[in-house]
Short mmCIF file of C-alpha atoms in Angstrom, two decimals:
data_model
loop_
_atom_site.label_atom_id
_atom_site.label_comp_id
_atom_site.label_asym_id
_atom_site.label_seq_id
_atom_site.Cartn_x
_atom_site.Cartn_y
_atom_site.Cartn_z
CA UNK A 162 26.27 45.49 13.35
CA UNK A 163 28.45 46.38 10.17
CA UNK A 164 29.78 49.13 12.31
CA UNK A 165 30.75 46.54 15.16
CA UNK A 166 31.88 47.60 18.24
CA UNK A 167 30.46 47.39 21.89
CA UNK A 168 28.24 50.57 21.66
CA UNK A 169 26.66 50.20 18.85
CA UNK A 170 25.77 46.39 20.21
CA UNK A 171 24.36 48.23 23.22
CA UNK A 172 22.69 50.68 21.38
CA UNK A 173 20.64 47.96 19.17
CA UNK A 174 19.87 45.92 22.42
CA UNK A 175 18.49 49.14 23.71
CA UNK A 176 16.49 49.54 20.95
CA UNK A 177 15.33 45.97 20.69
CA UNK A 178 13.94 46.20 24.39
CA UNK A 179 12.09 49.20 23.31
CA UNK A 180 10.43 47.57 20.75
CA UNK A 181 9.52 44.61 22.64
CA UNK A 182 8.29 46.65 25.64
CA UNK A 183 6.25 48.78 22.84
CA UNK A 184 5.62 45.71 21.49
CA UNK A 185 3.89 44.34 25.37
CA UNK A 186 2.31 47.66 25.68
CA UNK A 187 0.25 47.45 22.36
CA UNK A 188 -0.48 43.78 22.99
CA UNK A 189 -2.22 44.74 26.22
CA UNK A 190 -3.55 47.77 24.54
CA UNK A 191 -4.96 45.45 22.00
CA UNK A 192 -6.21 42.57 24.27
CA UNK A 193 -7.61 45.36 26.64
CA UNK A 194 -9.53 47.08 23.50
CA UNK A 195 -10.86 43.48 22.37
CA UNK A 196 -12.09 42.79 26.17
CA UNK A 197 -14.13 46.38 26.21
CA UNK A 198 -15.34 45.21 22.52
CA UNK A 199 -16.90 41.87 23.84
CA UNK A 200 -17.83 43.69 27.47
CA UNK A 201 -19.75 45.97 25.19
CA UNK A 202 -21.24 43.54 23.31
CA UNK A 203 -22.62 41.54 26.24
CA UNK A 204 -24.07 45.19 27.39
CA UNK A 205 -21.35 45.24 30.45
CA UNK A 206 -19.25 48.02 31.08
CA UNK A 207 -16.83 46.19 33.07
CA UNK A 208 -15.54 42.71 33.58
CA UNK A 209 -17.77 41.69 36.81
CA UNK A 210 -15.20 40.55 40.01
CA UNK A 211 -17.83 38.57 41.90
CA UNK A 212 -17.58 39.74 45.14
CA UNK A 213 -18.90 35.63 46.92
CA UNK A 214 -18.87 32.60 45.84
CA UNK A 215 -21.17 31.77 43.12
CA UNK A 216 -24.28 30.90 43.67
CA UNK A 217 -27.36 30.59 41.76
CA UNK A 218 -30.59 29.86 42.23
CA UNK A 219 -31.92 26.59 41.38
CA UNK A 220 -34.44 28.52 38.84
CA UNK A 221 -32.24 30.48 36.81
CA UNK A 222 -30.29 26.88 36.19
CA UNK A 223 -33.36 25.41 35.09
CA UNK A 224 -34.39 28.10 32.72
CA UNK A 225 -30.90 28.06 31.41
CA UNK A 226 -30.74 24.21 30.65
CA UNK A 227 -34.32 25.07 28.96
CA UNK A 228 -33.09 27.41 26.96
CA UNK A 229 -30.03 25.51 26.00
CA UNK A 230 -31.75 22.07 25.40
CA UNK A 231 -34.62 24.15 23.34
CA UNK A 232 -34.07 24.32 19.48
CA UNK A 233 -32.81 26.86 18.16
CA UNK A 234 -36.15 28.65 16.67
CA UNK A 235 -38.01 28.84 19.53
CA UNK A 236 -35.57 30.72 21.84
CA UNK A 237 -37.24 32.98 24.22
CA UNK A 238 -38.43 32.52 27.98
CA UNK A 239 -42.30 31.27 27.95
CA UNK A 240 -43.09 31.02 31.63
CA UNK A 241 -46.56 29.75 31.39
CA UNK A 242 -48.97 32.63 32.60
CA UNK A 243 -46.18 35.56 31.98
CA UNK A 244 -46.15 37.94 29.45
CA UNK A 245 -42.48 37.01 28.45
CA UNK A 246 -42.70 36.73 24.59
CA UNK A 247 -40.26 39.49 23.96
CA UNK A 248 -38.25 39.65 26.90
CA UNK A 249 -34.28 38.58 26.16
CA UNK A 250 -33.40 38.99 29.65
CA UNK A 251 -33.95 37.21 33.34
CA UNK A 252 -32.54 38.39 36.63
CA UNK A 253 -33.31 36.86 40.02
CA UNK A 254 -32.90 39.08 43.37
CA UNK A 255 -32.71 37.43 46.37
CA UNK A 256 -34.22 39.99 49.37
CA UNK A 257 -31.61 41.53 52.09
CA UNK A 258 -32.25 39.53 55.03
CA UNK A 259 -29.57 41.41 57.20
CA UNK A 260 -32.44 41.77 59.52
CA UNK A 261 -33.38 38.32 59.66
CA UNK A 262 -29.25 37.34 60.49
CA UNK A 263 -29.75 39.61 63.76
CA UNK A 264 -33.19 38.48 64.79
CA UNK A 265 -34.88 35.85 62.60
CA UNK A 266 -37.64 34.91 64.57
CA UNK A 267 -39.06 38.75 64.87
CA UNK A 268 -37.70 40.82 62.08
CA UNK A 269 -39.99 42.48 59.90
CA UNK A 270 -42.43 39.81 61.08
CA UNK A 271 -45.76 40.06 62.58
CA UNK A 272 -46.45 35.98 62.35
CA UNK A 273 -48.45 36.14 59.86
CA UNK A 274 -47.04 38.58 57.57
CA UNK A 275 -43.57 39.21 56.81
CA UNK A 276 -41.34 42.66 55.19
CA UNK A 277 -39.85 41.86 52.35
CA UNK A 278 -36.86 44.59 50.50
CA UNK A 279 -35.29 43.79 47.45
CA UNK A 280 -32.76 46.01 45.67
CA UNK A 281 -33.47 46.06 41.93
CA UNK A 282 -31.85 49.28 41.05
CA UNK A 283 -29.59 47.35 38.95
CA UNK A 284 -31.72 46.77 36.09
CA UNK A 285 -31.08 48.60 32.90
CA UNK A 286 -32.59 51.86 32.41
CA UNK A 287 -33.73 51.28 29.09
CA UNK A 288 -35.03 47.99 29.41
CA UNK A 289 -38.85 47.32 28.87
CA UNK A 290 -39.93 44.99 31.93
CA UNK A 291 -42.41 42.36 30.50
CA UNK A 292 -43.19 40.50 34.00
CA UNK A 293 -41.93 40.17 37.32
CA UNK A 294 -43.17 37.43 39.61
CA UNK A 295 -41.72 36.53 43.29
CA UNK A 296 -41.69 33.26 44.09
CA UNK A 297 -41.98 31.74 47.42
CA UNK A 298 -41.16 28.42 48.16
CA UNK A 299 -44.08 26.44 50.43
CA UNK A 300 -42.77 23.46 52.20
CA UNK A 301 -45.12 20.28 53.60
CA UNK A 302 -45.64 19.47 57.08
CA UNK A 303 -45.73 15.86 57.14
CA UNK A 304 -47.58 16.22 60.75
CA UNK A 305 -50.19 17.86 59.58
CA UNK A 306 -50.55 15.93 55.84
CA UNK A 307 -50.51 12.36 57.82
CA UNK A 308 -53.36 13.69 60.53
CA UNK A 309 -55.51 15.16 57.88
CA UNK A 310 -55.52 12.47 55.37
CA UNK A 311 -56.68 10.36 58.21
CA UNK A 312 -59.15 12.84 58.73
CA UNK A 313 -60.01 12.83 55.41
CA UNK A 314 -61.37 9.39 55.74
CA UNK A 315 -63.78 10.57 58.82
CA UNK A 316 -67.03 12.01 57.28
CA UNK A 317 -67.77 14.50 54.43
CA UNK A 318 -67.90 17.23 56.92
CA UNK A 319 -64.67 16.67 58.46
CA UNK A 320 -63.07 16.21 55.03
CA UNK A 321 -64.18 19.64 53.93
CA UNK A 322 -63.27 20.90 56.99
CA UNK A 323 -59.51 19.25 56.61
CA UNK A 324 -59.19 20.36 52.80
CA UNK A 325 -59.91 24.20 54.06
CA UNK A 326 -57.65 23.99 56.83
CA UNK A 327 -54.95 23.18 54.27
CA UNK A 328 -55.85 25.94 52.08
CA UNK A 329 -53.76 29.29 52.77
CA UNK A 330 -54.09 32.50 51.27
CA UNK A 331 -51.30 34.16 50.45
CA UNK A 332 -51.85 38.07 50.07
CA UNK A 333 -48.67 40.08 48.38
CA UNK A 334 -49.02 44.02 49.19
CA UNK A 335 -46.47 46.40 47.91
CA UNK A 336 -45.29 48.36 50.63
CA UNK A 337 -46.28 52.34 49.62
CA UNK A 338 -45.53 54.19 53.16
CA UNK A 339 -43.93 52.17 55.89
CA UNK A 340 -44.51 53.63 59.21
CA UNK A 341 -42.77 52.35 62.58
CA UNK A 342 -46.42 50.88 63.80
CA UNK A 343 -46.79 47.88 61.61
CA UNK A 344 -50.57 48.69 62.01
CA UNK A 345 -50.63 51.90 60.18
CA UNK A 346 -48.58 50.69 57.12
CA UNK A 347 -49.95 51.99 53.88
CA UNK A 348 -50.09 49.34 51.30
CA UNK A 349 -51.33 47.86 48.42
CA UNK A 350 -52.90 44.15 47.39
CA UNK A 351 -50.29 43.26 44.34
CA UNK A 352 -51.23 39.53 44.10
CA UNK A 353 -53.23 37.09 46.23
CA UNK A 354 -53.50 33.54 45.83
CA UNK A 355 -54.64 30.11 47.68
CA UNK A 356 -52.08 27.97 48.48
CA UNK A 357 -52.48 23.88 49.19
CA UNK A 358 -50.15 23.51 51.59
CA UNK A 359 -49.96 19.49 50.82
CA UNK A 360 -47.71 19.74 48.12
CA UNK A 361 -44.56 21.15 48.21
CA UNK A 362 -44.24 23.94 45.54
CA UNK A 363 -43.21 27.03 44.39
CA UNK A 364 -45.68 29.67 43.87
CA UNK A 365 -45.70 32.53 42.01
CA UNK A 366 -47.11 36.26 42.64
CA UNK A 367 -47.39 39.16 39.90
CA UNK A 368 -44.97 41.40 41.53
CA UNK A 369 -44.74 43.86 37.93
CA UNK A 370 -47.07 47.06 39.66
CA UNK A 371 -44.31 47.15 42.34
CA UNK A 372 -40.89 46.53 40.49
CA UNK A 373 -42.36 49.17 37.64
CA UNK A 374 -42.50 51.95 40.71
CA UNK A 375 -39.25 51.19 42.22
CA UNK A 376 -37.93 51.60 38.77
CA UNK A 377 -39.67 54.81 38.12
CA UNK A 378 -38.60 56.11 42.00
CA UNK A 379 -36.25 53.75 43.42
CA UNK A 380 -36.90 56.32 46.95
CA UNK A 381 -40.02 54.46 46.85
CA UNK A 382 -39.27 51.35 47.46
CA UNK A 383 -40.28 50.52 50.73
CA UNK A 384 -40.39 46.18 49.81
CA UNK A 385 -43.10 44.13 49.74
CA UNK A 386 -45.52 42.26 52.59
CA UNK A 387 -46.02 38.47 52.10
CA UNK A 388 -49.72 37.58 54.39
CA UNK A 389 -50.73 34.34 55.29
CA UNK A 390 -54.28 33.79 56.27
CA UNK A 391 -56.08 30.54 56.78
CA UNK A 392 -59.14 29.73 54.39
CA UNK A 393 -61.44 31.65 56.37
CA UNK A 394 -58.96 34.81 56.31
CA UNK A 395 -57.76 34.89 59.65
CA UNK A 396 -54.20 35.32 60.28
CA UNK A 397 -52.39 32.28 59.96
CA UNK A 398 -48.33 30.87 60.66
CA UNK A 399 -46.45 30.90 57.67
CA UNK A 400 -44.29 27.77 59.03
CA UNK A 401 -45.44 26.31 55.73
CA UNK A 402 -43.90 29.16 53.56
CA UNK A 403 -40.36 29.62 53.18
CA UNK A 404 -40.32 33.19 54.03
CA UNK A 405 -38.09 33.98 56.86
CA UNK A 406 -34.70 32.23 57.54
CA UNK A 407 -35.75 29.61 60.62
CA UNK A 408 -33.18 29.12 63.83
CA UNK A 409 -32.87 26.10 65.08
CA UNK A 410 -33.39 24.52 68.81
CA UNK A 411 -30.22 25.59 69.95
CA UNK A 412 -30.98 28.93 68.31
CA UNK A 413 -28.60 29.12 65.66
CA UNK A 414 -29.38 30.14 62.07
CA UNK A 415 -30.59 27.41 59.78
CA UNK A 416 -27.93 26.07 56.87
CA UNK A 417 -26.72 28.65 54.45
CA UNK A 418 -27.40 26.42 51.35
CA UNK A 419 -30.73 25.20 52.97
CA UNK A 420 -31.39 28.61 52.93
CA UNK A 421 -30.17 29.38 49.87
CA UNK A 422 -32.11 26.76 47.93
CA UNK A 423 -35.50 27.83 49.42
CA UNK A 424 -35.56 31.45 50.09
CA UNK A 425 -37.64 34.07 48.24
CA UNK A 426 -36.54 34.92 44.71
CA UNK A 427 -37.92 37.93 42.53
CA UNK A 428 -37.51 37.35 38.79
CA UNK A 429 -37.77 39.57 36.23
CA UNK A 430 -38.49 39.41 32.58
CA UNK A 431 -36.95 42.36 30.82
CA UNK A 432 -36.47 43.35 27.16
CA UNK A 433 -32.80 45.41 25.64
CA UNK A 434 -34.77 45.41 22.31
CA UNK A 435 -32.09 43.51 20.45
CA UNK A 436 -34.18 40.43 20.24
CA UNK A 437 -34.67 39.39 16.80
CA UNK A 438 -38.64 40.57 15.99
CA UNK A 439 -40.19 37.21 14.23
CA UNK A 440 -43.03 39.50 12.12
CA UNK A 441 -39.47 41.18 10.19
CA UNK A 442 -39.04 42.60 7.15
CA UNK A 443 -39.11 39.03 5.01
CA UNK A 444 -36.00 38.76 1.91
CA UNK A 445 -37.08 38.55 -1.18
CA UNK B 196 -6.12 22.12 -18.47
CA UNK B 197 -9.44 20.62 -16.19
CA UNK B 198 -7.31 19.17 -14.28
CA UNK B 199 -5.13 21.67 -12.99
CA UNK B 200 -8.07 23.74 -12.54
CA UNK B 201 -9.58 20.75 -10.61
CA UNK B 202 -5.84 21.05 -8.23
CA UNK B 203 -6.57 24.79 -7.74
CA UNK B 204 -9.82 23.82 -6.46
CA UNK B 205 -8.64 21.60 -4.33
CA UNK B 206 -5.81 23.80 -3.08
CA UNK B 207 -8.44 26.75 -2.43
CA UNK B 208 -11.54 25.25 -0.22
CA UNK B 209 -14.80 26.69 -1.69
CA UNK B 210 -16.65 28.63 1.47
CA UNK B 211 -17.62 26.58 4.35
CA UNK B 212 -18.31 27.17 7.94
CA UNK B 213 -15.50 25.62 10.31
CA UNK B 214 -15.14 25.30 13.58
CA UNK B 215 -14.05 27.36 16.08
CA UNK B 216 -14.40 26.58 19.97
CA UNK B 217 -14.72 29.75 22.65
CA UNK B 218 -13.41 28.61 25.50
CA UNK B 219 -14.60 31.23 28.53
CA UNK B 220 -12.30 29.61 31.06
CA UNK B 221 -9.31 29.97 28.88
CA UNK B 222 -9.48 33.95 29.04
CA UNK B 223 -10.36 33.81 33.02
CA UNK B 224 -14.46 35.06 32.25
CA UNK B 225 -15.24 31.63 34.23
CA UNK B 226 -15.24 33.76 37.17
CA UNK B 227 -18.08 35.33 36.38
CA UNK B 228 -19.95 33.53 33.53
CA UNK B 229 -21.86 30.56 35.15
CA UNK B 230 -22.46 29.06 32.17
CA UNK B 231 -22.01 27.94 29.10
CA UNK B 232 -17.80 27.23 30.06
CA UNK B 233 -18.05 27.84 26.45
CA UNK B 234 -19.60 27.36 22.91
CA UNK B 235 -19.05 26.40 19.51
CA UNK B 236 -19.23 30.04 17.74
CA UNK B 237 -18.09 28.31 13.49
CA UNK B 238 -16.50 30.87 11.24
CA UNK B 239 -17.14 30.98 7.65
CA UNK B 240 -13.64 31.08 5.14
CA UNK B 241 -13.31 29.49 1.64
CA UNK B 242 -13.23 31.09 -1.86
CA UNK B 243 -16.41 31.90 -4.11
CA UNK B 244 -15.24 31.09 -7.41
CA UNK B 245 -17.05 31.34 -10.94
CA UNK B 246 -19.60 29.80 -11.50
CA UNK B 247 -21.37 30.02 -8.10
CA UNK B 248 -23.15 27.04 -7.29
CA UNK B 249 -26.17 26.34 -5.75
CA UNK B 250 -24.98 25.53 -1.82
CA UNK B 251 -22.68 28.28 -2.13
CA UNK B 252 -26.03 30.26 -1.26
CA UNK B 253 -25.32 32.73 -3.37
CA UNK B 254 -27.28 36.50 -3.61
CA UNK B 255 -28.18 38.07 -7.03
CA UNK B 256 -25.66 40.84 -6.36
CA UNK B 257 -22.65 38.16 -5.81
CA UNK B 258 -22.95 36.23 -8.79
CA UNK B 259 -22.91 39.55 -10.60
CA UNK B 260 -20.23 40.36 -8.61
CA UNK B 261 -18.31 37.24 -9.73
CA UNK B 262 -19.39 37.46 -13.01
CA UNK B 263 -18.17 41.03 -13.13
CA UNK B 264 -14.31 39.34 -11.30
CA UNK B 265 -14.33 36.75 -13.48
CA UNK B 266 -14.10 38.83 -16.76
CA UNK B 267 -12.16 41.55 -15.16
CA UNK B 268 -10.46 41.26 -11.78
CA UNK B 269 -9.87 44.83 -11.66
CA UNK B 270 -13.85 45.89 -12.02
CA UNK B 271 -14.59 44.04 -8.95
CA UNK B 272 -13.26 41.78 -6.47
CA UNK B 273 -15.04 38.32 -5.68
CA UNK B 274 -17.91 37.82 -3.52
CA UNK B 275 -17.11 37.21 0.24
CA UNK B 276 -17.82 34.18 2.68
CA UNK B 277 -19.47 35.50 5.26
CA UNK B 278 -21.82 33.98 7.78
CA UNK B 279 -25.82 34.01 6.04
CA UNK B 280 -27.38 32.23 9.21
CA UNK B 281 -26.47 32.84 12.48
CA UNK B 282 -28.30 31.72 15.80
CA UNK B 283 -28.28 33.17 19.69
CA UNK B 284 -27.36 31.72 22.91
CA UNK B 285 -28.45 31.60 26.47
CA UNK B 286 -25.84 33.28 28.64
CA UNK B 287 -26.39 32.55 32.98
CA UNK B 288 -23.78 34.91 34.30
CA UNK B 289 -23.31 37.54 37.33
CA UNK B 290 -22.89 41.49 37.05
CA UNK B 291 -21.32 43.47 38.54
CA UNK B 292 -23.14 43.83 41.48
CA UNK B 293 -23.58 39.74 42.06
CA UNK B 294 -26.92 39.47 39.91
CA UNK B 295 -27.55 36.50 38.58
CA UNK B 296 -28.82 36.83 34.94
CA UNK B 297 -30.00 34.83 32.16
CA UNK B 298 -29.54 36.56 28.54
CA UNK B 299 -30.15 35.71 25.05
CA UNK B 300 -27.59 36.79 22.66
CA UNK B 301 -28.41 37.05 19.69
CA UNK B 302 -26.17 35.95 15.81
CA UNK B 303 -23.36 33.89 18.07
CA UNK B 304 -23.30 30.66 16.54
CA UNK B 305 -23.06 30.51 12.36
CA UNK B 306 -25.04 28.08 10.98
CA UNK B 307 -24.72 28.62 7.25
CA UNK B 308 -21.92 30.09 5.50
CA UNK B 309 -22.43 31.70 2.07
CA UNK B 310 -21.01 34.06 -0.82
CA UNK B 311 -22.31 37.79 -0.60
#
């Protein structure tokens, strides 16, 4: 500026656009570097871009708000009847039902049973899974609930004969060779439980044999087959048991959040290993 | 002479944990963190000045380390405020490929401050 003149005046403007463009450049540099920092810290490589709207499932939100009201020492997920003491981590997968959307009365369905696939090839390599339970949703028929409590007043007989008929079992197989004749399928019993179909609950199955294969071979994950027999194991509706997406009378598919709210869920319990051990090293 | 070391004091905060707010909508991660929107993560800042006292939660090493300022500055330089307790946090957020997950992270929130 001491030299004046117009070029000199043009030469320093040059220069200070430089410097502020440098200036942008390392900024972003910076903010970009401090973005892959906290990415890295959180164990993501990238920032996720949800593809849909978010969604989540009714569980995760309640093991969340568990966690978060819980005190501060006793942070970890203890789902009564899982082995979750060490796990740090919870994922949910809802199944592809792509199949259902084009035929949801028949897909993958025999009435009784029902195909279940689940892609849970995201899930860290090196992270220990501690449990793994699917969860399916089973819904009361007030029709049937009214007629048998009436029933239930008839004689002992009849009451024991109305308490069975509410009793399902629910068989879980894991899905080892699917073949196109649903008969020949070669499976294996996962989890099987009874179900009282009077209350409306969610149940949970031990799904951990399965999710460790597909995790070892992810070619061999063929799904999962949900049974439903009656208490004297013959095949039985699953009307009661949220397993397929219903159609209504004028054959449409049923509500998307309906849906959403009751549809089957696989959770899993995992471990990264940073979890703070409680038996550590103590300070002097 | 108390006095005006009594207005140093005062100028200089002894080491405390203070608050500092993470908003997760404010850099855009609301998009894919569920929740918390954010959380109170404290940092710890203040001096450590001779003689330590008690709440300063002071280690062996950083009163020797004072002691060793406060008779030369040039030996050693004074202990540090650094965070001595720190807790996790439960994280519900999506992946990248739309997974909902629940994580526990851990040391996010300071809950004691102290000179090391």
């Amino acid at each position: 500026c001491t030299y004046g003149g117009r070029t000199q005046r043009k030469k320093d403007q040059q220069t200070d656009d430089e410097g502020q463009s440098l200036k942008h450049k390392s900024r972003e540099a910076v903010i970009k570097a401090f973005e892959h920092n906290l990415l890295n810290m959180f164990g993501l490589k990238e920032k996720p871009k949800p593809s849909r709207r978010i969604q989540v499932p009714q569980y995760m939100l309640d093991l969340y708000n568990e966690q978060a009201n819980s005190p501060v020492s006793s942070m970890n997920f203890n789902v009564r009847g899982k082995s979750t003491r060490t796990a740090n981590t919870v994922r949910s997968f809802h199944h592809h039902d792509h199949d259902d959307e084009k035929n949801p009365s028949a897909a993958n369905s025999n009435g009784h049973s029902h195909k279940l696939t689940f892609n849970v090839s995201t899930m860290a390599e090196d992270e220990v899974l501690t449990a793994a339970e699917l969860r399916l949703f089973c819904k009361t028929q007030h029709s049937i609930s009214k007629r048998d409590v009436t029933d239930t007043r008839d004689t002992e007989n009849t009451t024991q004969h109305s308490i069975q008929k509410l009793k399902h079992r629910v068989n879980v197989y894991q899905i080892l060779k699917p073949v196109s004749n649903s008969k020949d399928i070669i499976k294996r019993l996962i989890d099987t439980k009874i179900v009282d179909v009077r209350n409306a609950t969610w149940e949970s199955f031990d799904v951990r044999p399965a999710i460790l294969d597909w995790r070892r071979s992810p070619r061999a994950n063929h799904g999962i087959e949900v049974e439903v027999l009656d208490s004297r194991g013959r095949p039985s509706g699953h009307r009661n048991f949220r397993i397929a997406r219903s159609v209504t009378e004028q054959g449409d598919l049923e509500d998307e959040t309906r849906w959403f709210e009751e549809r089957p869920l696989i959770v899993t319990y995992t471990d990264d290993g940073r979890q703070k051990r409680a038996a550590g090293r103590s300070t002097s | 002479s108390r006095e005006r070391n009594n207005r140093k004091r005062r100028l200089k905060p002894n080491c405390r944990r203070h608050p500092l707010y993470v908003d997760f909508t404010s850099v855009g991660w609301n998009s894919w963190i569920v929740a918390p929107a954010g959380y109170q993560a404290y940092y710890c800042q203040g001096e450590c000045p001779f003689p330590l006292v008690d709440h300063l939660n002071a280690t062996n090493h950083a009163i020797v380390q004072t002691l060793v300022n406060s008779a030369s500055p040039q030996l050693a330089p004074k202990a540090c405020c650094v965070p001595t307790d720190l807790s996790p946090i439960s994280m519900l957020y999506l992946d990248e490929s739309d997974a909902v997950i629940l994580k526990n992270y851990q040391d996010m929130v300071v809950e004691g401050c102290g000179c090391r």
